[in-house]
PDB file of C-alpha atoms in Angstrom:
ATOM      1  CA  MET C  27       0.000   0.000   0.000  1.00  0.00           C
ATOM      2  CA  VAL C  28       2.853   2.363   0.836  1.00  0.00           C
ATOM      3  CA  ASN C  29       4.581   1.378  -2.411  1.00  0.00           C
ATOM      4  CA  LEU C  30       1.420   2.222  -4.341  1.00  0.00           C
ATOM      5  CA  ASN C  31       1.244   5.577  -2.628  1.00  0.00           C
ATOM      6  CA  LYS C  32       4.839   6.352  -3.581  1.00  0.00           C
ATOM      7  CA  ALA C  33       4.119   5.286  -7.126  1.00  0.00           C
ATOM      8  CA  LEU C  34       1.254   7.743  -7.332  1.00  0.00           C
ATOM      9  CA  LEU C  35       3.355  10.576  -5.963  1.00  0.00           C
ATOM     10  CA  ARG C  36       6.024   9.957  -8.593  1.00  0.00           C
ATOM     11  CA  ALA C  37       3.625   9.463 -11.460  1.00  0.00           C
ATOM     12  CA  LYS C  38       3.162  13.035 -12.708  1.00  0.00           C
ATOM     13  CA  SER C  39       4.975  12.207 -15.937  1.00  0.00           C
ATOM     14  CA  LEU C  40       3.007   9.029 -16.624  1.00  0.00           C
ATOM     15  CA  PRO C  41       0.176   8.804 -19.163  1.00  0.00           C
ATOM     16  CA  LEU C  42      -3.284   9.609 -17.842  1.00  0.00           C
ATOM     17  CA  ALA C  43      -4.518   6.067 -18.458  1.00  0.00           C
ATOM     18  CA  LEU C  44      -1.752   4.619 -16.270  1.00  0.00           C
ATOM     19  CA  LEU C  45      -2.419   7.172 -13.554  1.00  0.00           C
ATOM     20  CA  LEU C  46      -6.071   6.158 -13.479  1.00  0.00           C
ATOM     21  CA  LEU C  47      -5.111   2.505 -13.301  1.00  0.00           C
ATOM     22  CA  LEU C  48      -2.774   3.090 -10.345  1.00  0.00           C
ATOM     23  CA  SER C  49      -5.414   5.158  -8.587  1.00  0.00           C
ATOM     24  CA  THR C  50      -7.998   2.412  -9.084  1.00  0.00           C
ATOM     25  CA  VAL C  51      -5.684  -0.260  -7.689  1.00  0.00           C
ATOM     26  CA  TYR C  52      -4.816   1.959  -4.698  1.00  0.00           C
ATOM     27  CA  SER C  53      -8.507   2.519  -3.949  1.00  0.00           C
ATOM     28  CA  ALA C  54      -9.289  -1.167  -4.282  1.00  0.00           C
ATOM     29  CA  VAL C  55      -6.557  -2.098  -1.781  1.00  0.00           C
ATOM     30  CA  SER C  56      -7.835   0.513   0.695  1.00  0.00           C
ATOM     31  CA  VAL C  57     -11.425  -0.723   0.422  1.00  0.00           C
ATOM     32  CA  ALA C  58     -10.312  -4.350   0.773  1.00  0.00           C
ATOM     33  CA  GLN C  59      -8.482  -3.563   4.018  1.00  0.00           C
ATOM     34  CA  GLU C  60     -11.423  -1.621   5.422  1.00  0.00           C
ATOM     35  CA  THR C  61     -13.838  -4.500   4.695  1.00  0.00           C
ATOM     36  CA  LEU C  62     -11.511  -7.351   5.679  1.00  0.00           C
ATOM     37  CA  HIS C  63     -13.240  -7.997   9.011  1.00  0.00           C
ATOM     38  CA  GLN C  64     -16.837  -7.476   7.841  1.00  0.00           C
ATOM     39  CA  PRO C  65     -17.620 -11.241   7.597  1.00  0.00           C
ATOM     40  CA  TRP C  66     -16.422 -11.713  11.178  1.00  0.00           C
ATOM     41  CA  GLN C  67     -18.463  -8.694  12.245  1.00  0.00           C
ATOM     42  CA  THR C  68     -21.580 -10.294  10.732  1.00  0.00           C
ATOM     43  CA  LEU C  69     -20.983 -13.655  12.415  1.00  0.00           C
ATOM     44  CA  LEU C  70     -20.383 -12.070  15.813  1.00  0.00           C
ATOM     45  CA  ALA C  71     -23.475  -9.872  15.578  1.00  0.00           C
ATOM     46  CA  GLN C  72     -25.622 -12.902  14.756  1.00  0.00           C
ATOM     47  CA  HIS C  73     -24.209 -15.523  17.087  1.00  0.00           C
ATOM     48  CA  VAL C  74     -22.770 -13.822  20.192  1.00  0.00           C
ATOM     49  CA  LYS C  75     -25.186 -12.662  22.881  1.00  0.00           C
ATOM     50  CA  PRO C  76     -24.451 -10.620  26.032  1.00  0.00           C
ATOM     51  CA  ILE C  77     -25.411 -12.156  29.378  1.00  0.00           C
ATOM     52  CA  ASN C  78     -24.841 -11.345  33.058  1.00  0.00           C
ATOM     53  CA  ASN C  79     -25.973  -7.745  32.608  1.00  0.00           C
ATOM     54  CA  GLY C  80     -23.579  -7.362  29.718  1.00  0.00           C
ATOM     55  CA  HIS C  81     -20.475  -8.459  31.631  1.00  0.00           C
ATOM     56  CA  SER C  82     -20.197 -11.758  29.769  1.00  0.00           C
ATOM     57  CA  SER C  83     -21.298 -13.284  26.504  1.00  0.00           C
ATOM     58  CA  GLN C  84     -22.382 -16.651  25.152  1.00  0.00           C
ATOM     59  CA  VAL C  85     -21.628 -18.056  21.714  1.00  0.00           C
ATOM     60  CA  ASP C  86     -24.192 -19.866  19.605  1.00  0.00           C
ATOM     61  CA  TYR C  87     -21.732 -22.438  18.298  1.00  0.00           C
ATOM     62  CA  ALA C  88     -24.530 -24.371  16.612  1.00  0.00           C
ATOM     63  CA  GLY C  89     -25.382 -21.263  14.616  1.00  0.00           C
ATOM     64  CA  MET C  90     -21.697 -20.631  13.906  1.00  0.00           C
ATOM     65  CA  LYS C  91     -21.369 -24.196  12.657  1.00  0.00           C
ATOM     66  CA  MET C  92     -24.226 -23.688  10.215  1.00  0.00           C
ATOM     67  CA  GLU C  93     -22.287 -20.756   8.770  1.00  0.00           C
ATOM     68  CA  ARG C  94     -18.867 -22.357   8.989  1.00  0.00           C
ATOM     69  CA  ALA C  95     -18.268 -21.785   5.279  1.00  0.00           C
ATOM     70  CA  GLN C  96     -18.464 -18.019   5.864  1.00  0.00           C
ATOM     71  CA  LEU C  97     -16.078 -18.337   8.807  1.00  0.00           C
ATOM     72  CA  LYS C  98     -13.607 -20.314   6.726  1.00  0.00           C
ATOM     73  CA  THR C  99     -13.793 -17.709   3.952  1.00  0.00           C
ATOM     74  CA  TYR C 100     -12.923 -15.022   6.497  1.00  0.00           C
ATOM     75  CA  LEU C 101     -10.039 -17.080   7.886  1.00  0.00           C
ATOM     76  CA  ALA C 102      -8.720 -17.591   4.359  1.00  0.00           C
ATOM     77  CA  ALA C 103      -8.802 -13.815   3.862  1.00  0.00           C
ATOM     78  CA  LEU C 104      -6.755 -13.350   7.031  1.00  0.00           C
ATOM     79  CA  SER C 105      -4.281 -15.962   5.839  1.00  0.00           C
ATOM     80  CA  SER C 106      -3.869 -14.141   2.537  1.00  0.00           C
ATOM     81  CA  VAL C 107      -2.549 -10.978   4.204  1.00  0.00           C
ATOM     82  CA  ASP C 108       1.125 -10.622   3.339  1.00  0.00           C
ATOM     83  CA  LYS C 109       3.486 -10.009   6.260  1.00  0.00           C
ATOM     84  CA  GLY C 110       5.113  -7.139   4.372  1.00  0.00           C
ATOM     85  CA  VAL C 111       1.734  -5.441   4.059  1.00  0.00           C
ATOM     86  CA  PHE C 112       0.932  -6.150   7.719  1.00  0.00           C
ATOM     87  CA  ASP C 113       4.239  -4.601   8.812  1.00  0.00           C
ATOM     88  CA  GLN C 114       3.283  -1.338   7.075  1.00  0.00           C
ATOM     89  CA  TRP C 115       0.003  -1.003   8.950  1.00  0.00           C
ATOM     90  CA  SER C 116      -0.420   1.238  11.979  1.00  0.00           C
ATOM     91  CA  ALA C 117      -0.160  -0.383  15.425  1.00  0.00           C
ATOM     92  CA  PRO C 118      -3.957  -0.167  16.048  1.00  0.00           C
ATOM     93  CA  LYS C 119      -4.649  -1.825  12.695  1.00  0.00           C
ATOM     94  CA  GLN C 120      -2.175  -4.603  13.416  1.00  0.00           C
ATOM     95  CA  LEU C 121      -3.531  -5.200  16.898  1.00  0.00           C
ATOM     96  CA  ALA C 122      -7.170  -5.276  15.756  1.00  0.00           C
ATOM     97  CA  PHE C 123      -6.183  -7.784  13.060  1.00  0.00           C
ATOM     98  CA  LEU C 124      -4.384 -10.046  15.539  1.00  0.00           C
ATOM     99  CA  ILE C 125      -7.171  -9.981  18.136  1.00  0.00           C
ATOM    100  CA  ASN C 126      -9.769 -10.792  15.485  1.00  0.00           C
ATOM    101  CA  ALA C 127      -7.557 -13.575  14.137  1.00  0.00           C
ATOM    102  CA  TYR C 128      -7.085 -15.110  17.587  1.00  0.00           C
ATOM    103  CA  ASN C 129     -10.793 -15.018  18.376  1.00  0.00           C
ATOM    104  CA  ALA C 130     -11.973 -16.262  14.986  1.00  0.00           C
ATOM    105  CA  TRP C 131      -9.551 -19.172  14.914  1.00  0.00           C
ATOM    106  CA  THR C 132     -10.544 -20.082  18.457  1.00  0.00           C
ATOM    107  CA  VAL C 133     -14.158 -20.367  17.307  1.00  0.00           C
ATOM    108  CA  GLU C 134     -13.070 -22.466  14.316  1.00  0.00           C
ATOM    109  CA  PHE C 135     -11.047 -24.679  16.677  1.00  0.00           C
ATOM    110  CA  ILE C 136     -14.131 -25.276  18.816  1.00  0.00           C
ATOM    111  CA  LEU C 137     -16.209 -26.084  15.738  1.00  0.00           C
ATOM    112  CA  THR C 138     -13.843 -28.918  14.787  1.00  0.00           C
ATOM    113  CA  ALA C 139     -15.353 -30.934  17.667  1.00  0.00           C
ATOM    114  CA  TYR C 140     -18.579 -29.151  18.624  1.00  0.00           C
ATOM    115  CA  PRO C 141     -20.946 -30.273  20.107  1.00  0.00           C
ATOM    116  CA  ASP C 142     -18.867 -33.158  21.458  1.00  0.00           C
ATOM    117  CA  LEU C 143     -16.800 -31.167  23.922  1.00  0.00           C
ATOM    118  CA  ALA C 144     -17.384 -29.468  27.249  1.00  0.00           C
ATOM    119  CA  SER C 145     -14.260 -27.300  27.272  1.00  0.00           C
ATOM    120  CA  ILE C 146     -11.568 -26.095  24.924  1.00  0.00           C
ATOM    121  CA  LYS C 147      -9.228 -28.166  27.061  1.00  0.00           C
ATOM    122  CA  ASP C 148     -10.828 -31.264  25.544  1.00  0.00           C
ATOM    123  CA  LEU C 149      -9.006 -30.393  22.318  1.00  0.00           C
ATOM    124  CA  GLY C 150      -5.637 -30.902  23.997  1.00  0.00           C
ATOM    125  CA  SER C 151      -4.029 -33.993  25.443  1.00  0.00           C
ATOM    126  CA  PHE C 152      -2.082 -35.061  28.503  1.00  0.00           C
ATOM    127  CA  PHE C 153       1.132 -34.128  26.703  1.00  0.00           C
ATOM    128  CA  SER C 154       0.151 -30.879  24.971  1.00  0.00           C
ATOM    129  CA  SER C 155      -2.267 -28.022  25.466  1.00  0.00           C
ATOM    130  CA  PRO C 156      -4.822 -27.057  22.813  1.00  0.00           C
ATOM    131  CA  TRP C 157      -3.175 -23.638  22.580  1.00  0.00           C
ATOM    132  CA  SER C 158       0.123 -25.130  21.403  1.00  0.00           C
ATOM    133  CA  LYS C 159      -1.364 -26.920  18.380  1.00  0.00           C
ATOM    134  CA  LYS C 160      -0.075 -25.436  15.116  1.00  0.00           C
ATOM    135  CA  PHE C 161      -2.942 -25.189  12.662  1.00  0.00           C
ATOM    136  CA  ILE C 162      -3.216 -21.493  11.785  1.00  0.00           C
ATOM    137  CA  PRO C 163      -1.695 -20.199   8.524  1.00  0.00           C
ATOM    138  CA  LEU C 164      -0.991 -16.561   9.308  1.00  0.00           C
ATOM    139  CA  LEU C 165       1.600 -14.005   8.205  1.00  0.00           C
ATOM    140  CA  GLY C 166       3.778 -16.540   6.443  1.00  0.00           C
ATOM    141  CA  GLU C 167       3.904 -19.237   9.129  1.00  0.00           C
ATOM    142  CA  THR C 168       1.762 -22.026  10.521  1.00  0.00           C
ATOM    143  CA  ARG C 169       1.017 -20.841  14.020  1.00  0.00           C
ATOM    144  CA  SER C 170      -0.683 -21.892  17.229  1.00  0.00           C
ATOM    145  CA  LEU C 171      -3.028 -19.798  19.330  1.00  0.00           C
ATOM    146  CA  ASP C 172      -0.194 -19.463  21.842  1.00  0.00           C
ATOM    147  CA  ASN C 173       2.050 -18.088  19.114  1.00  0.00           C
ATOM    148  CA  ILE C 174      -0.490 -15.440  18.127  1.00  0.00           C
ATOM    149  CA  GLU C 175      -1.095 -14.371  21.719  1.00  0.00           C
ATOM    150  CA  HIS C 176       2.347 -14.621  23.287  1.00  0.00           C
ATOM    151  CA  GLN C 177       4.569 -13.804  20.313  1.00  0.00           C
ATOM    152  CA  LEU C 178       2.597 -11.598  17.920  1.00  0.00           C
ATOM    153  CA  ILE C 179       0.391  -9.771  20.439  1.00  0.00           C
ATOM    154  CA  ARG C 180       2.341  -9.797  23.717  1.00  0.00           C
ATOM    155  CA  GLY C 181       5.891 -10.373  22.470  1.00  0.00           C
ATOM    156  CA  ASP C 182       8.376  -7.708  23.574  1.00  0.00           C
ATOM    157  CA  ASN C 183       5.439  -5.613  24.805  1.00  0.00           C
ATOM    158  CA  LYS C 184       5.219  -4.380  21.195  1.00  0.00           C
ATOM    159  CA  TYR C 185       1.800  -2.780  21.616  1.00  0.00           C
ATOM    160  CA  GLY C 186       2.259  -1.768  25.257  1.00  0.00           C
ATOM    161  CA  ASP C 187      -1.361  -2.457  26.168  1.00  0.00           C
ATOM    162  CA  PRO C 188      -2.326  -5.061  28.818  1.00  0.00           C
ATOM    163  CA  ARG C 189      -5.995  -4.511  27.976  1.00  0.00           C
ATOM    164  CA  ILE C 190      -5.559  -7.086  25.225  1.00  0.00           C
ATOM    165  CA  HIS C 191      -6.215  -9.689  27.940  1.00  0.00           C
ATOM    166  CA  PHE C 192      -9.830  -8.530  28.026  1.00  0.00           C
ATOM    167  CA  ALA C 193     -10.177  -8.774  24.243  1.00  0.00           C
ATOM    168  CA  VAL C 194      -8.730 -12.178  23.307  1.00  0.00           C
ATOM    169  CA  ASN C 195     -11.181 -14.934  24.132  1.00  0.00           C
ATOM    170  CA  CYS C 196     -10.404 -18.545  25.074  1.00  0.00           C
ATOM    171  CA  ALA C 197     -13.948 -19.897  24.546  1.00  0.00           C
ATOM    172  CA  SER C 198     -14.464 -20.393  28.287  1.00  0.00           C
ATOM    173  CA  ILE C 199     -16.848 -19.009  30.872  1.00  0.00           C
ATOM    174  CA  GLY C 200     -13.941 -17.660  32.904  1.00  0.00           C
ATOM    175  CA  CYS C 201     -12.672 -15.598  29.972  1.00  0.00           C
ATOM    176  CA  PRO C 202     -13.532 -11.976  29.343  1.00  0.00           C
ATOM    177  CA  ALA C 203     -16.507 -11.725  27.020  1.00  0.00           C
ATOM    178  CA  LEU C 204     -16.139 -12.418  23.322  1.00  0.00           C
ATOM    179  CA  ARG C 205     -17.114  -9.019  21.980  1.00  0.00           C
ATOM    180  CA  GLU C 206     -20.230  -8.875  19.832  1.00  0.00           C
ATOM    181  CA  GLU C 207     -18.413  -6.978  17.114  1.00  0.00           C
ATOM    182  CA  ALA C 208     -15.089  -7.189  15.297  1.00  0.00           C
ATOM    183  CA  TYR C 209     -12.202  -5.049  16.483  1.00  0.00           C
ATOM    184  CA  SER C 210     -11.125  -2.217  14.200  1.00  0.00           C
ATOM    185  CA  ALA C 211      -8.281   0.284  14.140  1.00  0.00           C
ATOM    186  CA  GLU C 212     -10.702   3.220  14.244  1.00  0.00           C
ATOM    187  CA  LYS C 213     -12.566   1.996  17.343  1.00  0.00           C
ATOM    188  CA  LEU C 214      -9.834   0.015  19.082  1.00  0.00           C
ATOM    189  CA  GLU C 215      -9.239   2.429  21.966  1.00  0.00           C
ATOM    190  CA  GLN C 216     -12.956   2.569  22.793  1.00  0.00           C
ATOM    191  CA  GLN C 217     -13.338  -1.190  22.392  1.00  0.00           C
ATOM    192  CA  LEU C 218     -10.403  -2.071  24.643  1.00  0.00           C
ATOM    193  CA  ASN C 219     -11.570   0.371  27.296  1.00  0.00           C
ATOM    194  CA  GLU C 220     -15.111  -1.018  27.236  1.00  0.00           C
ATOM    195  CA  GLN C 221     -13.859  -4.612  27.433  1.00  0.00           C
ATOM    196  CA  THR C 222     -11.657  -3.758  30.406  1.00  0.00           C
ATOM    197  CA  VAL C 223     -14.464  -2.069  32.327  1.00  0.00           C
ATOM    198  CA  ARG C 224     -16.839  -4.862  31.344  1.00  0.00           C
ATOM    199  CA  PHE C 225     -14.517  -7.465  32.860  1.00  0.00           C
ATOM    200  CA  LEU C 226     -13.245  -5.605  35.913  1.00  0.00           C
ATOM    201  CA  THR C 227     -16.751  -4.706  37.062  1.00  0.00           C
ATOM    202  CA  ASP C 228     -17.995  -8.305  36.762  1.00  0.00           C
ATOM    203  CA  THR C 229     -18.413  -9.299  40.405  1.00  0.00           C
ATOM    204  CA  SER C 230     -18.564 -12.984  39.467  1.00  0.00           C
ATOM    205  CA  ARG C 231     -14.905 -12.752  38.439  1.00  0.00           C
ATOM    206  CA  ASN C 232     -13.493  -9.721  40.280  1.00  0.00           C
ATOM    207  CA  ARG C 233     -14.556  -8.531  43.713  1.00  0.00           C
ATOM    208  CA  PHE C 234     -13.305  -5.618  45.817  1.00  0.00           C
ATOM    209  CA  ASN C 235     -13.871  -5.646  49.549  1.00  0.00           C
ATOM    210  CA  ASP C 236     -12.942  -3.073  52.192  1.00  0.00           C
ATOM    211  CA  SER C 237      -9.340  -4.224  52.534  1.00  0.00           C
ATOM    212  CA  SER C 238      -8.937  -7.022  50.005  1.00  0.00           C
ATOM    213  CA  MET C 239      -9.665  -7.982  46.431  1.00  0.00           C
ATOM    214  CA  GLU C 240     -10.474 -11.276  44.767  1.00  0.00           C
ATOM    215  CA  LEU C 241      -9.393 -11.262  41.147  1.00  0.00           C
ATOM    216  CA  SER C 242      -9.617 -13.474  38.097  1.00  0.00           C
ATOM    217  CA  ALA C 243      -6.704 -15.870  37.625  1.00  0.00           C
ATOM    218  CA  ILE C 244      -5.900 -13.905  34.457  1.00  0.00           C
ATOM    219  CA  PHE C 245      -4.196 -11.367  36.705  1.00  0.00           C
ATOM    220  CA  LYS C 246      -2.063 -14.124  38.228  1.00  0.00           C
ATOM    221  CA  TRP C 247      -1.038 -15.681  34.911  1.00  0.00           C
ATOM    222  CA  TYR C 248      -0.242 -12.373  33.210  1.00  0.00           C
ATOM    223  CA  GLY C 249       0.579 -10.209  36.197  1.00  0.00           C
ATOM    224  CA  ASP C 250       3.831  -8.948  34.721  1.00  0.00           C
ATOM    225  CA  ASP C 251       1.980  -7.371  31.785  1.00  0.00           C
ATOM    226  CA  PHE C 252       0.369  -4.930  34.215  1.00  0.00           C
ATOM    227  CA  THR C 253       3.723  -3.678  35.514  1.00  0.00           C
ATOM    228  CA  LEU C 254       5.110  -2.310  32.234  1.00  0.00           C
ATOM    229  CA  GLY C 255       3.993   1.298  32.539  1.00  0.00           C
ATOM    230  CA  PHE C 256       0.628   1.382  30.781  1.00  0.00           C
ATOM    231  CA  ARG C 257      -0.608   4.958  31.361  1.00  0.00           C
ATOM    232  CA  GLY C 258       1.805   5.353  34.240  1.00  0.00           C
ATOM    233  CA  SER C 259       0.834   2.145  36.070  1.00  0.00           C
ATOM    234  CA  ASN C 260       3.718  -0.073  37.127  1.00  0.00           C
ATOM    235  CA  SER C 261       1.858  -2.629  39.221  1.00  0.00           C
ATOM    236  CA  LEU C 262      -1.447  -4.464  39.220  1.00  0.00           C
ATOM    237  CA  PRO C 263      -2.913  -2.228  41.983  1.00  0.00           C
ATOM    238  CA  THR C 264      -2.002   0.946  40.101  1.00  0.00           C
ATOM    239  CA  PHE C 265      -3.501  -0.499  36.919  1.00  0.00           C
ATOM    240  CA  ILE C 266      -6.748  -1.165  38.761  1.00  0.00           C
ATOM    241  CA  LEU C 267      -6.673   2.387  40.096  1.00  0.00           C
ATOM    242  CA  LEU C 268      -6.995   3.630  36.519  1.00  0.00           C
ATOM    243  CA  TYR C 269     -10.582   2.306  36.691  1.00  0.00           C
ATOM    244  CA  HIS C 270     -11.491   3.405  40.208  1.00  0.00           C
ATOM    245  CA  GLN C 271     -14.507   5.370  38.995  1.00  0.00           C
ATOM    246  CA  ALA C 272     -16.007   2.466  37.042  1.00  0.00           C
ATOM    247  CA  LEU C 273     -15.391   0.200  40.044  1.00  0.00           C
ATOM    248  CA  ASN C 274     -16.845   2.737  42.502  1.00  0.00           C
ATOM    249  CA  LEU C 275     -13.862   2.304  44.790  1.00  0.00           C
ATOM    250  CA  THR C 276     -14.014   4.235  48.041  1.00  0.00           C
ATOM    251  CA  PRO C 277     -11.231   6.654  49.037  1.00  0.00           C
ATOM    252  CA  ALA C 278     -10.063   4.084  51.597  1.00  0.00           C
ATOM    253  CA  GLN C 279      -9.855   1.353  48.954  1.00  0.00           C
ATOM    254  CA  GLN C 280      -8.004   3.682  46.615  1.00  0.00           C
ATOM    255  CA  ALA C 281      -5.515   4.521  49.341  1.00  0.00           C
ATOM    256  CA  LEU C 282      -4.853   0.830  50.001  1.00  0.00           C
ATOM    257  CA  LEU C 283      -4.318   0.193  46.314  1.00  0.00           C
ATOM    258  CA  LYS C 284      -2.039   3.206  45.957  1.00  0.00           C
ATOM    259  CA  SER C 285       0.107   2.023  48.858  1.00  0.00           C
ATOM    260  CA  GLU C 286      -0.140  -1.548  47.500  1.00  0.00           C
ATOM    261  CA  ASN C 287      -1.380  -2.762  50.868  1.00  0.00           C
ATOM    262  CA  MET C 288      -4.641  -4.300  49.677  1.00  0.00           C
ATOM    263  CA  ASP C 289      -4.698  -8.068  50.152  1.00  0.00           C
ATOM    264  CA  ASN C 290      -5.174 -10.045  46.984  1.00  0.00           C
ATOM    265  CA  ASN C 291      -6.499 -13.522  46.262  1.00  0.00           C
ATOM    266  CA  PHE C 292      -7.119 -15.173  42.916  1.00  0.00           C
ATOM    267  CA  LEU C 293     -10.344 -16.949  42.090  1.00  0.00           C
ATOM    268  CA  ASN C 294     -10.727 -20.320  40.422  1.00  0.00           C
ATOM    269  CA  TYR C 295     -11.079 -20.187  36.652  1.00  0.00           C
ATOM    270  CA  ASP C 296     -14.097 -21.712  34.923  1.00  0.00           C
ATOM    271  CA  TRP C 297     -12.936 -23.581  31.800  1.00  0.00           C
ATOM    272  CA  ALA C 298     -16.435 -24.709  30.778  1.00  0.00           C
ATOM    273  CA  LEU C 299     -17.350 -23.825  27.193  1.00  0.00           C
ATOM    274  CA  ASN C 300     -18.975 -20.403  26.776  1.00  0.00           C
ATOM    275  CA  ALA C 301     -21.755 -21.929  24.682  1.00  0.00           C
ATOM    276  CA  ALA C 302     -25.301 -20.582  24.505  1.00  0.00           C
ATOM    277  CA  ARG C 303     -27.657 -22.619  26.657  1.00  0.00           C
TER     278      ARG C 303
END
């Protein structure tokens, strides 16, 4: 896309017909990138429903399975994105692409066995986790879900945003909600903020008492990601303080968090499938 743009800037001496052709190709590439995630948007809008006062969501995997051809077409479109093109995108565009890819391939992974599974863990074995299975053709390699999450999304803190943990979805009840719309570069900041508030304020997974807090195991597994300076926060308590208004934390609770003297326990994680019931 950048190469096309340069070509247009240098093309003043070219014939008009060639200029028009270059302009048409440039426009077509732009439109294709803008509409890349539309099939996923449609599937999510039709088959993901909010529950628990909007804090969680359920997936109609039976409905997804009926439209699996559309899902596979979308996944093929993701696979066709050249790494060189991806590398030229803005950080929000890259991150939206990767989150959508992770979530869509997770749904496809579930559909390979649905309805004969109770948890995504059923797709693994005693010797390997389901997240380590390499079955995803993306950006020039065959990848696993772990590779997308831990290398492409989290690797080297490239995007510097721990809120991704509330956007990627592991097809389990304990996970943050699968969002009912595709992520996009234009809306990514709003979407990540909403997903974070949605998860933090879910009292079935995060609870704040007078002098202690009970948090999702996500904060135990990925605790280091919340210490890397996102918006000035260098610890899990200071990250939580960024959302004190949404959580309705009292001044006393805020003071305990600020001094990092609030006791913390982690809750058990529910790995049951997040299927519509």
